[in-house]
Short mmCIF file of C-alpha atoms in Angstrom, two decimals:
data_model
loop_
_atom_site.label_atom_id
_atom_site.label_comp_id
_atom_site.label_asym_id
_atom_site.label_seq_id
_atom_site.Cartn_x
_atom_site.Cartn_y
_atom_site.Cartn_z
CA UNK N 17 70.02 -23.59 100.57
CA UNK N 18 66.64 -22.98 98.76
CA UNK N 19 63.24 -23.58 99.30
CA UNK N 20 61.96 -26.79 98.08
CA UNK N 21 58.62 -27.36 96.78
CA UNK N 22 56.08 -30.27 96.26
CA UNK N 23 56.45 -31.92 92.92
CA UNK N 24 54.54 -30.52 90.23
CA UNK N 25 54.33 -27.02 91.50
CA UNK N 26 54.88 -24.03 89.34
CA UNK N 27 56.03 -20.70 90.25
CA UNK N 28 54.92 -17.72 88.97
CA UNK N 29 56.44 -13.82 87.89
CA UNK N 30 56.36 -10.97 85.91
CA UNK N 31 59.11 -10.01 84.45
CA UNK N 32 59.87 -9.34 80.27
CA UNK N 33 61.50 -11.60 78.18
CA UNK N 34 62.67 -10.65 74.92
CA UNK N 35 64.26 -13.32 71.74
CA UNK N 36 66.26 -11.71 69.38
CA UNK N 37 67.04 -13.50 66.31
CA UNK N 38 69.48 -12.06 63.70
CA UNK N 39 69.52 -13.24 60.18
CA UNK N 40 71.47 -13.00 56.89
CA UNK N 41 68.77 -13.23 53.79
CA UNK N 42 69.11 -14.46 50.73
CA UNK N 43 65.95 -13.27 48.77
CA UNK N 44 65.60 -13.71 44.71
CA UNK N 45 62.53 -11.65 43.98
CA UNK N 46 60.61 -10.72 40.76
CA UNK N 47 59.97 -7.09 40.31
CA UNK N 48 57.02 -5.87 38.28
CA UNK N 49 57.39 -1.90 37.73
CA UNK N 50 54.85 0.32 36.07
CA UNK N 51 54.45 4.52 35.88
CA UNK N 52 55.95 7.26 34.43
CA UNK N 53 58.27 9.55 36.28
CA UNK N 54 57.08 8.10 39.60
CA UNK N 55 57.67 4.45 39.13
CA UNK N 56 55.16 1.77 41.51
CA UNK N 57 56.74 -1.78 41.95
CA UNK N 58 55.54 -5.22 43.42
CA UNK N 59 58.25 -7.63 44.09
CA UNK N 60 57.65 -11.26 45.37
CA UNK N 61 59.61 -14.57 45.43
CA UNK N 62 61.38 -16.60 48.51
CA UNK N 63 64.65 -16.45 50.68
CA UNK N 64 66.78 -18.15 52.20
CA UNK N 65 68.50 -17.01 55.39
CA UNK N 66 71.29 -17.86 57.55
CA UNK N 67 71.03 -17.54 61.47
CA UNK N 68 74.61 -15.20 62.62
CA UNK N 69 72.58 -14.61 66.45
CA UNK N 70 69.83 -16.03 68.08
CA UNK N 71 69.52 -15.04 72.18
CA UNK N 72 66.96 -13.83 74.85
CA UNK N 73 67.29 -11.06 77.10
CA UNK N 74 65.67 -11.65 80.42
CA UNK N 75 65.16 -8.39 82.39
CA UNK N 76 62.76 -7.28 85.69
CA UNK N 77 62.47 -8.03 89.17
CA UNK N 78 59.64 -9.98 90.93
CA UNK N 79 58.10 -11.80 93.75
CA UNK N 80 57.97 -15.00 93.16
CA UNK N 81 53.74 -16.36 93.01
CA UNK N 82 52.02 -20.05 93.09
CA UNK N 83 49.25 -18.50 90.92
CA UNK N 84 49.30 -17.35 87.44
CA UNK N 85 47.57 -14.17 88.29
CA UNK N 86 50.25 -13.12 90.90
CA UNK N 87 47.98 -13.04 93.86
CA UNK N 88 49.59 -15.79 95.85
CA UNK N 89 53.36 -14.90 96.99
CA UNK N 90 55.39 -17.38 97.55
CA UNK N 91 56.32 -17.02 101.05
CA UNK N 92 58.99 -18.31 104.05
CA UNK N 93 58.04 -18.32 107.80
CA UNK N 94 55.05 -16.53 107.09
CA UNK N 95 56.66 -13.40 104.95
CA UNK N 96 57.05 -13.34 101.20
CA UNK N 97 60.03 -13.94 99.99
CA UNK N 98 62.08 -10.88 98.54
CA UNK N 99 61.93 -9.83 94.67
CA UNK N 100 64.10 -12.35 92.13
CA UNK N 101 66.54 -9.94 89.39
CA UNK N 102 65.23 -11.77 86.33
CA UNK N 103 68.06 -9.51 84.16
CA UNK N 104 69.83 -12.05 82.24
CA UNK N 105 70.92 -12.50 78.37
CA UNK N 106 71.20 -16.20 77.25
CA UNK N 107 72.81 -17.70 73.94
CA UNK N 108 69.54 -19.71 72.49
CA UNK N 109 71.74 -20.46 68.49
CA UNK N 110 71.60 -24.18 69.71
CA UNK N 111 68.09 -24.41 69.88
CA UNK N 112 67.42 -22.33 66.89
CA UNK N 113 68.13 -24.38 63.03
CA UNK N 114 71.06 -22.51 61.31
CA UNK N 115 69.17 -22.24 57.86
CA UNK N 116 65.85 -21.01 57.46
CA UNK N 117 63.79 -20.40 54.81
CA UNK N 118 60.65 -18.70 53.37
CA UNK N 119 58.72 -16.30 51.20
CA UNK N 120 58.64 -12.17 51.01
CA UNK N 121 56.28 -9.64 49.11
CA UNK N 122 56.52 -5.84 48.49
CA UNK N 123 55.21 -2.62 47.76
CA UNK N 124 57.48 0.35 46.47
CA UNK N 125 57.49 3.33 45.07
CA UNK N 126 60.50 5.35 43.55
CA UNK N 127 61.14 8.59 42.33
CA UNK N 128 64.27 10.05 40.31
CA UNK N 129 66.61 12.81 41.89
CA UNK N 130 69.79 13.43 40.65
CA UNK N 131 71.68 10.56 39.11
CA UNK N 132 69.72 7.68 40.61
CA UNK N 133 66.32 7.22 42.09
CA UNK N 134 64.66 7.89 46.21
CA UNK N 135 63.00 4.98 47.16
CA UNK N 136 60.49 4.03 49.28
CA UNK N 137 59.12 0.23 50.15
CA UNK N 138 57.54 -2.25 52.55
CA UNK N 139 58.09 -5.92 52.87
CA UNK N 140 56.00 -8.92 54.03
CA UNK N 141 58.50 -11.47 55.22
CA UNK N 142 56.85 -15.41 56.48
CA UNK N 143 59.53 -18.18 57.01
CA UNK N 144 57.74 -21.48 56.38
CA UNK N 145 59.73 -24.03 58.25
CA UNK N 146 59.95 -24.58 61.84
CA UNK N 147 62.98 -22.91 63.91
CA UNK N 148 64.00 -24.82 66.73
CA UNK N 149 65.81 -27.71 66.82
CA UNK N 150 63.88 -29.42 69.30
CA UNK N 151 60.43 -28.82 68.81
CA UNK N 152 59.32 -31.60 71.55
CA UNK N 153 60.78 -29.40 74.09
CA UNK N 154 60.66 -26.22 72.30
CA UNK N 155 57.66 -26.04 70.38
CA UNK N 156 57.26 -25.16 67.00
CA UNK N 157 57.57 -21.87 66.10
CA UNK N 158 58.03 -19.70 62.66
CA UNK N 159 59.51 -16.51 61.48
CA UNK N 160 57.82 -13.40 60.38
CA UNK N 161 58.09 -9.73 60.48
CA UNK N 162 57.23 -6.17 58.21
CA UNK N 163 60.51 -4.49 56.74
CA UNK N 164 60.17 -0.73 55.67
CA UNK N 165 63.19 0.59 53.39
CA UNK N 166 64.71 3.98 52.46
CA UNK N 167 67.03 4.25 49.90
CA UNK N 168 68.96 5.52 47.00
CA UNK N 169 69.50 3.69 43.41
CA UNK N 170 72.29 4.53 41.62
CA UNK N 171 72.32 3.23 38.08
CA UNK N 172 75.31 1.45 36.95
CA UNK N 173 75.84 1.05 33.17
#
């Protein structure tokens, strides 16, 4: 049946909780190369990306607390009540906009070997619009993260 609480209380709990967004980029960067046999590159310019997942995974048990610090359990007939299984994974691509959009900056270095190039770079990626749908309930949130690549070039006449 539930426990029912006052009106404007909050409960508390630790547990981790983890949003995974998956994207398809676009990005149409300028390349500026300079060296010898070991080649340095900067590349810059802006993307555009396509959302294909967007979900959180929910996972830990806990007491439930009526303080943020967890030092207060919530409790029934004098004993707290036993640990909540916080393991869930929830489908979050409605609250997430379908396109985004934004700006990326590398480093790289290459080196030939055989018929192609080894190379090795980092990437800077900011998305400069707001993500969710509904940032009144949501808040307003962007995307970023750091990309390292290994790879191979192949030249194709």
């Amino acid at each position: 049946e539930g426990i029912s609480l006052p009106p404007g209380v909050n409960l508390y709990a630790n547990f981790k909780n983890v949003t995974i967004l998956n994207y398809l980029e676009i990005p149409v960067l300028a390349k500026l190369l300079w060296g010898h046999k070991v080649k340095y590159y900067a590349c810059a310019g802006p993307h555009v990306a396509f959302l294909i997942e967007a979900k959180t995974k929910t996972s830990g048990s806990s007491l439930l607390y009526l303080d943020a610090g967890g030092a207060i359990p919530l409790v029934e007939n004098g004993n707290p009540l036993p640990a909540v299984s916080f393991n869930s994974t929830t489908n979050i691509k409605k609250s997430i906009k379908t396109v985004n959009a934004g700006v990326q900056g590398g480093l790289g270095v290459q080196y030939p070997l055989g018929l192609g190039n080894i190379f090795l770079e980092g990437h800077a990626i900011l998305g400069v619009i707001n993500i969710q749908t509904h940032p009144e309930n949501d808040g307003k949130n962007k995307t970023g993260s750091l990309a390292i690549a290994v790879g191979y070039l192949i030249k194709i006449k």
